[in-house]
Coordinates of C-alpha atoms in Angstrom, one line a residue:
Chain U
M1 CA 124.8 109.1 40.0
S2 CA 121.7 111.1 39.0
F3 CA 123.6 114.4 38.7
T4 CA 124.2 114.4 35.0
H5 CA 125.0 117.6 33.1
K6 CA 121.6 117.6 31.7
S7 CA 119.8 117.6 35.0
V8 CA 122.0 120.4 36.3
F9 CA 121.3 122.4 33.2
R10 CA 117.6 121.8 33.6
S11 CA 117.6 123.0 37.2
A12 CA 119.5 126.1 36.3
A13 CA 117.1 126.8 33.5
S14 CA 114.0 126.4 35.6
L15 CA 115.5 128.6 38.3
A16 CA 116.4 131.3 35.8
L17 CA 112.8 131.1 34.4
I18 CA 111.3 131.7 37.8
A19 CA 113.7 134.6 38.4
I20 CA 112.7 136.1 35.0
M21 CA 109.0 135.7 35.7
G22 CA 109.4 137.3 39.2
T23 CA 111.5 140.2 37.8
T24 CA 108.9 140.8 35.0
L25 CA 106.1 140.8 37.5
L26 CA 107.9 143.2 39.8
A27 CA 108.9 145.5 37.0
G28 CA 105.3 145.6 35.9
V29 CA 103.9 146.3 39.4
N30 CA 106.6 148.9 40.0
R31 CA 105.5 150.8 36.8
L32 CA 101.9 150.7 37.8
T33 CA 102.4 151.9 41.4
K34 CA 105.4 154.3 41.0
A35 CA 103.4 157.5 40.4
R36 CA 100.9 156.7 43.2
I37 CA 103.7 155.9 45.7
A38 CA 105.5 159.1 44.9
A39 CA 102.2 161.0 45.4
Q40 CA 101.7 159.2 48.8
E41 CA 105.2 160.1 49.9
K42 CA 104.7 163.7 48.9
R43 CA 101.4 163.9 50.8
V44 CA 103.1 162.6 54.0
I45 CA 106.1 164.9 53.7
L46 CA 103.9 167.9 53.1
N47 CA 101.6 166.9 55.9
Q48 CA 104.6 166.8 58.3
L49 CA 106.1 170.0 57.0
G50 CA 102.7 171.7 57.0
Q51 CA 102.7 171.4 60.8
L52 CA 105.7 173.7 60.9
I53 CA 105.2 176.0 57.9
S54 CA 101.7 176.8 56.8
P55 CA 101.2 176.3 53.1
D56 CA 100.2 179.9 52.5
R57 CA 103.7 181.1 53.5
Y58 CA 105.5 179.6 50.5
N59 CA 104.7 178.9 46.8
N60 CA 107.6 176.7 45.7
E61 CA 107.6 172.9 45.5
L62 CA 108.7 172.4 49.1
Q63 CA 109.1 168.7 49.0
L64 CA 111.4 168.9 46.0
D65 CA 113.5 171.9 47.0
L66 CA 115.7 170.0 49.3
F67 CA 119.4 170.1 50.1
T68 CA 121.3 167.4 51.9
F69 CA 124.6 167.8 53.7
Q70 CA 126.8 166.4 56.5
D71 CA 128.5 168.4 59.2
D72 CA 129.8 166.3 62.1
L73 CA 130.5 169.3 64.3
Y74 CA 126.8 170.1 64.6
F75 CA 125.1 166.9 63.5
P76 CA 127.3 164.1 64.9
Q77 CA 127.4 160.4 64.1
G78 CA 127.6 160.8 60.4
Q79 CA 124.0 162.1 60.0
T80 CA 122.9 163.2 56.6
V81 CA 120.7 166.2 57.2
V82 CA 117.9 166.9 54.7
T83 CA 116.9 170.5 54.5
Y84 CA 113.6 171.6 52.8
R85 CA 113.6 175.2 51.7
A86 CA 110.4 177.2 51.7
R87 CA 110.4 180.3 49.4
L88 CA 107.8 182.8 48.5
D89 CA 108.4 184.2 44.9
D90 CA 112.0 183.0 45.3
K91 CA 112.5 184.9 48.5
A92 CA 113.8 182.7 51.4
V93 CA 111.1 182.1 54.0
A94 CA 112.1 179.2 56.2
V95 CA 113.9 175.9 56.3
V96 CA 112.9 172.6 57.8
M97 CA 115.8 170.4 58.8
K98 CA 115.5 166.7 59.4
I99 CA 118.0 166.0 62.1
A100 CA 118.5 163.4 64.9
A101 CA 119.2 164.0 68.5
V102 CA 121.9 161.5 69.3
N103 CA 122.2 161.7 73.1
G104 CA 118.8 160.3 73.9
Y105 CA 118.2 157.5 76.3
N106 CA 117.8 154.9 73.6
G107 CA 119.1 155.5 70.1
K108 CA 118.4 158.4 67.9
I109 CA 115.4 160.8 68.3
N110 CA 114.5 161.9 64.8
L111 CA 113.4 165.5 64.6
L112 CA 112.0 168.1 62.2
V113 CA 113.2 171.5 63.1
G114 CA 111.6 174.4 61.3
I115 CA 113.6 177.7 61.3
N116 CA 112.3 181.0 59.9
E117 CA 114.5 183.2 57.8
D118 CA 115.0 185.5 60.8
G119 CA 116.4 182.7 63.0
T120 CA 113.3 182.1 65.1
L121 CA 111.9 178.6 65.4
C122 CA 108.6 177.9 63.6
G123 CA 108.4 174.6 65.4
V124 CA 109.9 171.3 66.3
R125 CA 108.4 167.8 65.8
V126 CA 109.5 164.3 66.7
T127 CA 109.1 161.9 63.8
S128 CA 110.4 158.8 65.5
H129 CA 112.2 157.7 68.6
K130 CA 112.7 154.8 70.9
E131 CA 112.6 156.6 74.3
T132 CA 110.9 154.9 77.2
P133 CA 107.1 154.8 76.8
G134 CA 105.4 156.7 79.6
L135 CA 108.5 158.6 80.6
G136 CA 110.5 159.9 77.7
D137 CA 107.7 159.9 75.1
A138 CA 106.3 163.2 76.3
I139 CA 108.3 164.7 73.5
E140 CA 105.6 163.4 71.1
L141 CA 102.9 166.0 70.4
E142 CA 100.2 163.3 70.9
K143 CA 101.4 162.7 74.5
D144 CA 102.3 166.2 75.7
D145 CA 102.6 169.8 74.4
W146 CA 106.2 170.1 75.7
I147 CA 107.5 170.2 72.1
L148 CA 105.4 173.3 71.3
G149 CA 107.5 175.2 73.8
F150 CA 110.1 175.7 71.1
F151 CA 107.8 177.8 69.0
G152 CA 109.2 181.3 68.4
R153 CA 112.4 180.6 70.3
S154 CA 115.8 181.7 68.8
L155 CA 119.4 181.7 69.9
D156 CA 118.8 184.9 71.9
N157 CA 115.5 183.7 73.4
P158 CA 116.4 182.3 75.8
P159 CA 120.0 183.6 75.9
P160 CA 122.7 181.0 75.5
A161 CA 122.8 179.9 79.2
G162 CA 119.1 179.2 79.1
W163 CA 119.3 176.7 76.3
A164 CA 119.2 173.7 78.6
V165 CA 116.7 171.8 80.8
K166 CA 115.9 173.3 84.2
R167 CA 117.9 170.8 86.0
D168 CA 121.0 172.0 84.1
G169 CA 120.1 175.6 84.9
G170 CA 118.3 176.3 81.7
E171 CA 114.7 177.3 80.8
F172 CA 113.2 174.2 79.4
D173 CA 111.2 171.8 81.5
Q174 CA 112.3 168.2 82.0
F175 CA 109.9 165.4 82.6
T176 CA 109.3 163.5 85.8
G177 CA 111.7 160.6 85.7
A178 CA 113.2 161.6 82.4
T179 CA 115.8 164.3 82.0
I180 CA 118.0 162.7 79.4
T181 CA 115.4 162.7 76.6
P182 CA 114.5 166.4 76.8
R183 CA 118.1 167.4 77.3
A184 CA 119.0 165.6 74.1
V185 CA 116.2 167.3 72.2
V186 CA 117.1 170.8 73.5
D187 CA 120.8 170.3 72.6
A188 CA 120.0 169.1 69.1
V189 CA 117.6 172.0 68.5
R190 CA 120.2 174.5 69.7
L191 CA 122.9 173.0 67.5
A192 CA 120.5 173.3 64.5
L193 CA 119.9 177.0 65.3
E194 CA 123.6 177.6 65.6
Y195 CA 124.3 175.9 62.3
F196 CA 121.5 177.9 60.7
S197 CA 122.9 181.2 61.9
A198 CA 126.4 180.4 60.7
H199 CA 125.4 178.9 57.3
K200 CA 122.2 180.6 56.4
S201 CA 123.0 181.7 52.9
F202 CA 124.7 178.3 52.2
L203 CA 121.5 176.5 53.3
F204 CA 119.2 178.6 51.1
E205 CA 121.4 179.0 48.1
S206 CA 123.0 175.6 47.5
A207 CA 121.6 173.8 44.5
V208 CA 119.1 171.0 45.0
N209 CA 120.7 167.6 45.6
H210 CA 119.6 164.2 46.8
A211 CA 121.3 162.0 49.3
D212 CA 120.8 158.9 47.2
Chain V
M1 CA 94.7 112.2 46.3
Q2 CA 91.4 113.2 47.8
I3 CA 91.6 116.5 49.7
D4 CA 89.5 116.9 52.8
Y5 CA 88.9 120.7 52.8
Q6 CA 87.3 120.6 56.2
Q7 CA 90.5 119.1 57.5
V8 CA 92.6 121.7 55.7
F9 CA 90.7 124.5 57.3
S10 CA 90.5 123.1 60.8
D11 CA 94.2 122.4 60.7
G12 CA 95.1 125.8 59.4
I13 CA 92.8 127.8 61.6
W14 CA 92.8 125.8 64.8
R15 CA 94.7 122.6 65.3
Q16 CA 97.9 123.6 63.6
N17 CA 97.5 127.3 64.0
T18 CA 100.9 128.8 63.0
G19 CA 100.9 131.4 65.7
L20 CA 99.6 129.5 68.6
V21 CA 100.5 125.8 68.0
V22 CA 103.3 125.5 65.5
L23 CA 104.8 128.8 66.9
L24 CA 106.3 129.9 63.6
G25 CA 106.7 133.6 62.6
L26 CA 106.9 134.7 66.2
C27 CA 108.9 137.8 65.4
P28 CA 106.2 139.7 63.6
L29 CA 103.5 138.1 65.8
L30 CA 105.1 139.6 68.9
A31 CA 106.4 142.8 67.4
V32 CA 103.4 144.4 65.7
T33 CA 100.5 143.3 67.9
N34 CA 100.3 146.5 69.9
T35 CA 96.8 147.1 68.5
V36 CA 94.1 145.2 66.7
I37 CA 94.6 147.2 63.5
N38 CA 98.3 146.6 63.3
G39 CA 97.7 142.9 63.8
L40 CA 94.9 142.8 61.3
G41 CA 97.1 144.7 58.7
L42 CA 100.0 142.3 59.0
G43 CA 97.5 139.4 59.1
L44 CA 95.8 140.4 55.9
A45 CA 99.2 140.9 54.2
T46 CA 100.3 137.4 55.4
I47 CA 97.0 135.8 54.1
L48 CA 97.6 137.3 50.7
T49 CA 101.2 136.2 50.6
L50 CA 100.3 132.6 51.6
V51 CA 97.6 132.3 49.0
F52 CA 99.7 133.6 46.2
T53 CA 102.9 131.8 47.1
N54 CA 101.0 128.5 47.6
L55 CA 99.3 129.0 44.2
T56 CA 102.5 129.8 42.4
V57 CA 104.5 126.9 44.1
S58 CA 101.7 124.5 43.2
L59 CA 101.6 125.7 39.6
T60 CA 105.3 125.4 39.1
R61 CA 105.7 122.1 41.0
G62 CA 106.3 120.2 37.7
L63 CA 109.1 122.7 36.8
V64 CA 111.0 122.8 40.1
R65 CA 113.3 119.9 40.7
P66 CA 113.8 118.9 44.3
E67 CA 117.4 120.0 44.5
I68 CA 116.6 123.6 43.6
R69 CA 113.2 123.9 45.4
I70 CA 114.4 126.1 48.3
P71 CA 115.9 128.8 46.2
A72 CA 112.9 128.6 43.8
Y73 CA 110.5 129.0 46.7
V74 CA 112.4 131.9 48.2
L75 CA 112.4 133.6 44.8
I76 CA 108.7 133.2 44.5
I77 CA 108.0 134.3 48.1
A78 CA 110.2 137.3 47.8
S79 CA 108.5 138.4 44.5
V80 CA 105.0 138.0 46.0
V81 CA 105.9 139.9 49.2
T82 CA 107.5 142.7 47.2
V83 CA 104.4 143.1 45.0
I84 CA 102.3 143.3 48.2
E85 CA 104.7 145.8 49.7
L86 CA 104.4 148.0 46.5
L87 CA 100.6 147.8 46.5
M88 CA 100.4 148.7 50.2
Q89 CA 102.7 151.7 49.6
A90 CA 100.4 152.8 46.8
W91 CA 97.1 152.4 48.6
L92 CA 97.6 151.9 52.3
Y93 CA 100.6 154.2 52.8
D94 CA 99.9 155.2 56.4
L95 CA 99.5 151.6 57.5
Y96 CA 102.7 150.7 55.6
R97 CA 104.5 153.3 57.6
V98 CA 103.3 151.8 60.9
L99 CA 104.1 148.2 60.0
G100 CA 107.4 149.3 58.3
I101 CA 110.1 146.7 58.2
F102 CA 107.7 143.9 59.1
I103 CA 106.1 143.8 55.6
P104 CA 109.4 142.9 53.8
L105 CA 110.2 140.6 56.7
I106 CA 107.1 138.4 55.8
V107 CA 109.6 136.8 53.4
T108 CA 111.5 135.3 56.4
N109 CA 108.3 134.0 58.1
C110 CA 109.2 130.3 57.9
A111 CA 105.5 129.4 58.1
I112 CA 105.3 130.5 54.5
L113 CA 108.2 128.4 53.3
G114 CA 106.9 125.6 55.5
R115 CA 103.5 125.6 53.7
A116 CA 105.1 125.8 50.3
E117 CA 107.3 122.8 51.2
A118 CA 104.8 120.7 53.1
F119 CA 101.7 121.3 51.1
A120 CA 101.8 123.3 47.9
S121 CA 104.6 121.4 46.4
R122 CA 102.6 118.2 46.6
N123 CA 99.1 119.3 45.8
A124 CA 97.0 120.8 43.0
P125 CA 96.5 124.6 42.8
L126 CA 93.0 124.7 44.3
P127 CA 93.8 122.8 47.5
S128 CA 97.0 124.8 47.8
V129 CA 95.1 128.0 47.7
A130 CA 92.7 126.6 50.3
D131 CA 95.7 125.6 52.5
G132 CA 97.3 129.1 52.1
L133 CA 94.0 130.8 53.0
A134 CA 93.4 128.5 56.0
T135 CA 97.0 128.9 57.4
G136 CA 96.9 132.7 56.8
L137 CA 93.5 133.0 58.5
G138 CA 94.8 131.1 61.5
F139 CA 97.9 133.4 61.7
C140 CA 95.7 136.5 61.2
L141 CA 93.3 135.4 64.0
A142 CA 96.2 134.9 66.3
L143 CA 97.5 138.4 65.5
V144 CA 94.1 139.9 66.0
A145 CA 93.5 138.1 69.2
L146 CA 96.9 139.1 70.6
G147 CA 96.4 142.7 69.4
A148 CA 93.0 142.9 70.9
F149 CA 94.2 141.5 74.2
R150 CA 97.1 143.9 74.4
E151 CA 95.2 146.9 73.3
V152 CA 92.4 146.4 75.8
I153 CA 94.8 145.8 78.7
G154 CA 97.3 148.4 77.6
H155 CA 95.1 151.3 76.3
G156 CA 91.5 150.3 77.2
T157 CA 90.5 150.8 73.6
L158 CA 89.8 148.6 70.6
M159 CA 90.3 149.3 66.9
S160 CA 92.1 152.6 67.5
Q161 CA 93.7 154.1 64.4
A162 CA 91.2 152.0 62.3
G163 CA 91.5 154.8 59.7
L164 CA 94.9 153.4 58.7
L165 CA 93.2 150.4 57.2
F166 CA 89.7 151.5 56.4
G167 CA 90.2 155.2 55.4
D168 CA 87.9 157.8 56.7
L169 CA 85.2 155.3 57.3
G170 CA 87.3 153.5 59.9
A171 CA 87.8 156.6 62.1
S172 CA 84.4 156.0 63.7
L173 CA 85.2 152.3 64.5
Q174 CA 87.3 153.0 67.5
L175 CA 85.8 151.7 70.7
S176 CA 86.6 152.9 74.2
I177 CA 86.2 149.7 76.2
I178 CA 87.2 151.2 79.5
P179 CA 86.6 154.9 79.8
D180 CA 89.3 157.0 81.5
Y181 CA 91.7 154.1 81.5
P182 CA 95.1 155.1 82.9
G183 CA 96.9 152.6 80.6
F184 CA 99.0 149.6 81.5
L185 CA 102.4 150.0 80.0
L186 CA 103.6 146.4 80.4
A187 CA 101.1 145.1 77.9
M188 CA 102.5 147.5 75.2
L189 CA 106.1 146.6 75.8
P190 CA 107.9 143.4 74.5
P191 CA 107.5 141.5 77.8
G192 CA 103.8 142.0 77.6
A193 CA 103.8 140.5 74.1
F194 CA 105.4 137.3 75.4
I195 CA 103.2 137.1 78.5
S196 CA 100.0 137.7 76.4
L197 CA 101.1 135.1 73.9
G198 CA 101.7 132.6 76.7
L199 CA 98.2 133.3 78.1
L200 CA 96.7 132.9 74.7
I201 CA 98.4 129.6 74.1
A202 CA 97.3 128.4 77.6
A203 CA 93.7 129.5 76.9
K204 CA 93.7 127.5 73.6
S205 CA 95.2 124.4 75.4
W206 CA 92.6 124.7 78.1
L207 CA 89.8 124.9 75.5
D208 CA 91.2 121.9 73.7
T209 CA 91.5 119.8 76.8
H210 CA 87.9 120.6 77.8
R211 CA 86.6 119.7 74.3
A212 CA 88.6 116.5 74.4
A213 CA 87.2 115.6 77.8
A214 CA 83.7 116.2 76.5
S215 CA 84.3 113.9 73.4
P216 CA 86.6 111.1 74.4
S217 CA 90.3 110.7 73.9
A218 CA 91.0 110.0 70.2
Q219 CA 90.7 113.6 69.1
Q220 CA 93.3 115.0 71.6
T221 CA 96.0 112.4 70.9
K222 CA 95.6 112.9 67.2
A223 CA 95.9 116.7 67.6
N224 CA 99.1 116.2 69.6
T225 CA 100.8 114.0 67.0
D226 CA 99.7 116.4 64.2
C227 CA 101.5 119.2 66.0
Q228 CA 104.7 117.4 66.2
N229 CA 104.6 116.2 62.6
G230 CA 103.5 119.6 61.3
N231 CA 106.5 121.5 62.7
P232 CA 109.1 121.7 59.9

């Protein structure tokens, strides 16, 4: 038999050596790139949030002033909602909530919902989704301006009965061949507004925390 | 052993092309080739991975005993891919966001383990780098060809979103091949990826057959046996 103790030990040692070399390399590269990656992430988040809240409306570190929570009543399927708080000289201005519409045609529709301090929407954007291309993807701003229809809306505008797509007797357009997708988005936005109106001070005053 | 570099490159790029002949790594090949730029991005990442894994495997071939070679290769490949992922996040963050999960998944592209096992573990560093480069180029070309085909058929454009890869300079690279093109959804969806790949493979076979017919038989039979042997 060629499997002596010595050869097993040698194999283990060489494998360990490769693992150590790999780990050292990764640790080094991680150190070198860490700051840059953080800066890139910040740029992308601020870019997304900037579409909803213009930078001159706040002066806090928006991307760091975040609060995460779960509430299955409003945000089902165990979502962890990240809320960014915009403040001007410590006065609450608006929040942007990262939520998901769960009743879409195909999986979650990830949304950014911006809500001003007075309860009006400063905008909604879709960050990712798996709806049918050509039918449901009109929720993307690049494909259609439907999503801009949320701007300035609030729980009283339209009144509660109007917070639905037209086919369900509401005020929001559906798309030709796709009702499920806009219905899911309208519902999710309405729930976010309801949560905001019920928990406004909680959202603004809770201490910064991170999901991970 | 004498290495015939011309052979290495013609195998890697054409006769044993990973994407079109050996058909390894189909998951990323089919999934990211919506556009030329996505294909090129993943292709370049794969070339880098192959060059560095082949180099490392070749350099450590005296150290790695046969019974532990697979875990050793996987360690090496995973380290290299993670480094590339970190570098992409730092400098090509937007492209990284588009390619997403397919960058870490390069680890599972069996073409890379295959080249480590079939070539780098038996050859000196320089030929191994050449083999990695050739195989990677072949895979990259397949990705770009498929991406170009699907982008033209699906969107009527070429090189859209070039800015993801080339920064501000790239934004001007986009070409509108067919103006006012209504778009052809099928080419963008997964079935379109399979159909396009099939057409591409057929086109390559057709080319090979014609070339073989022009210069008599030996070449074609050799290519066929190579394919069968080359598939780990």
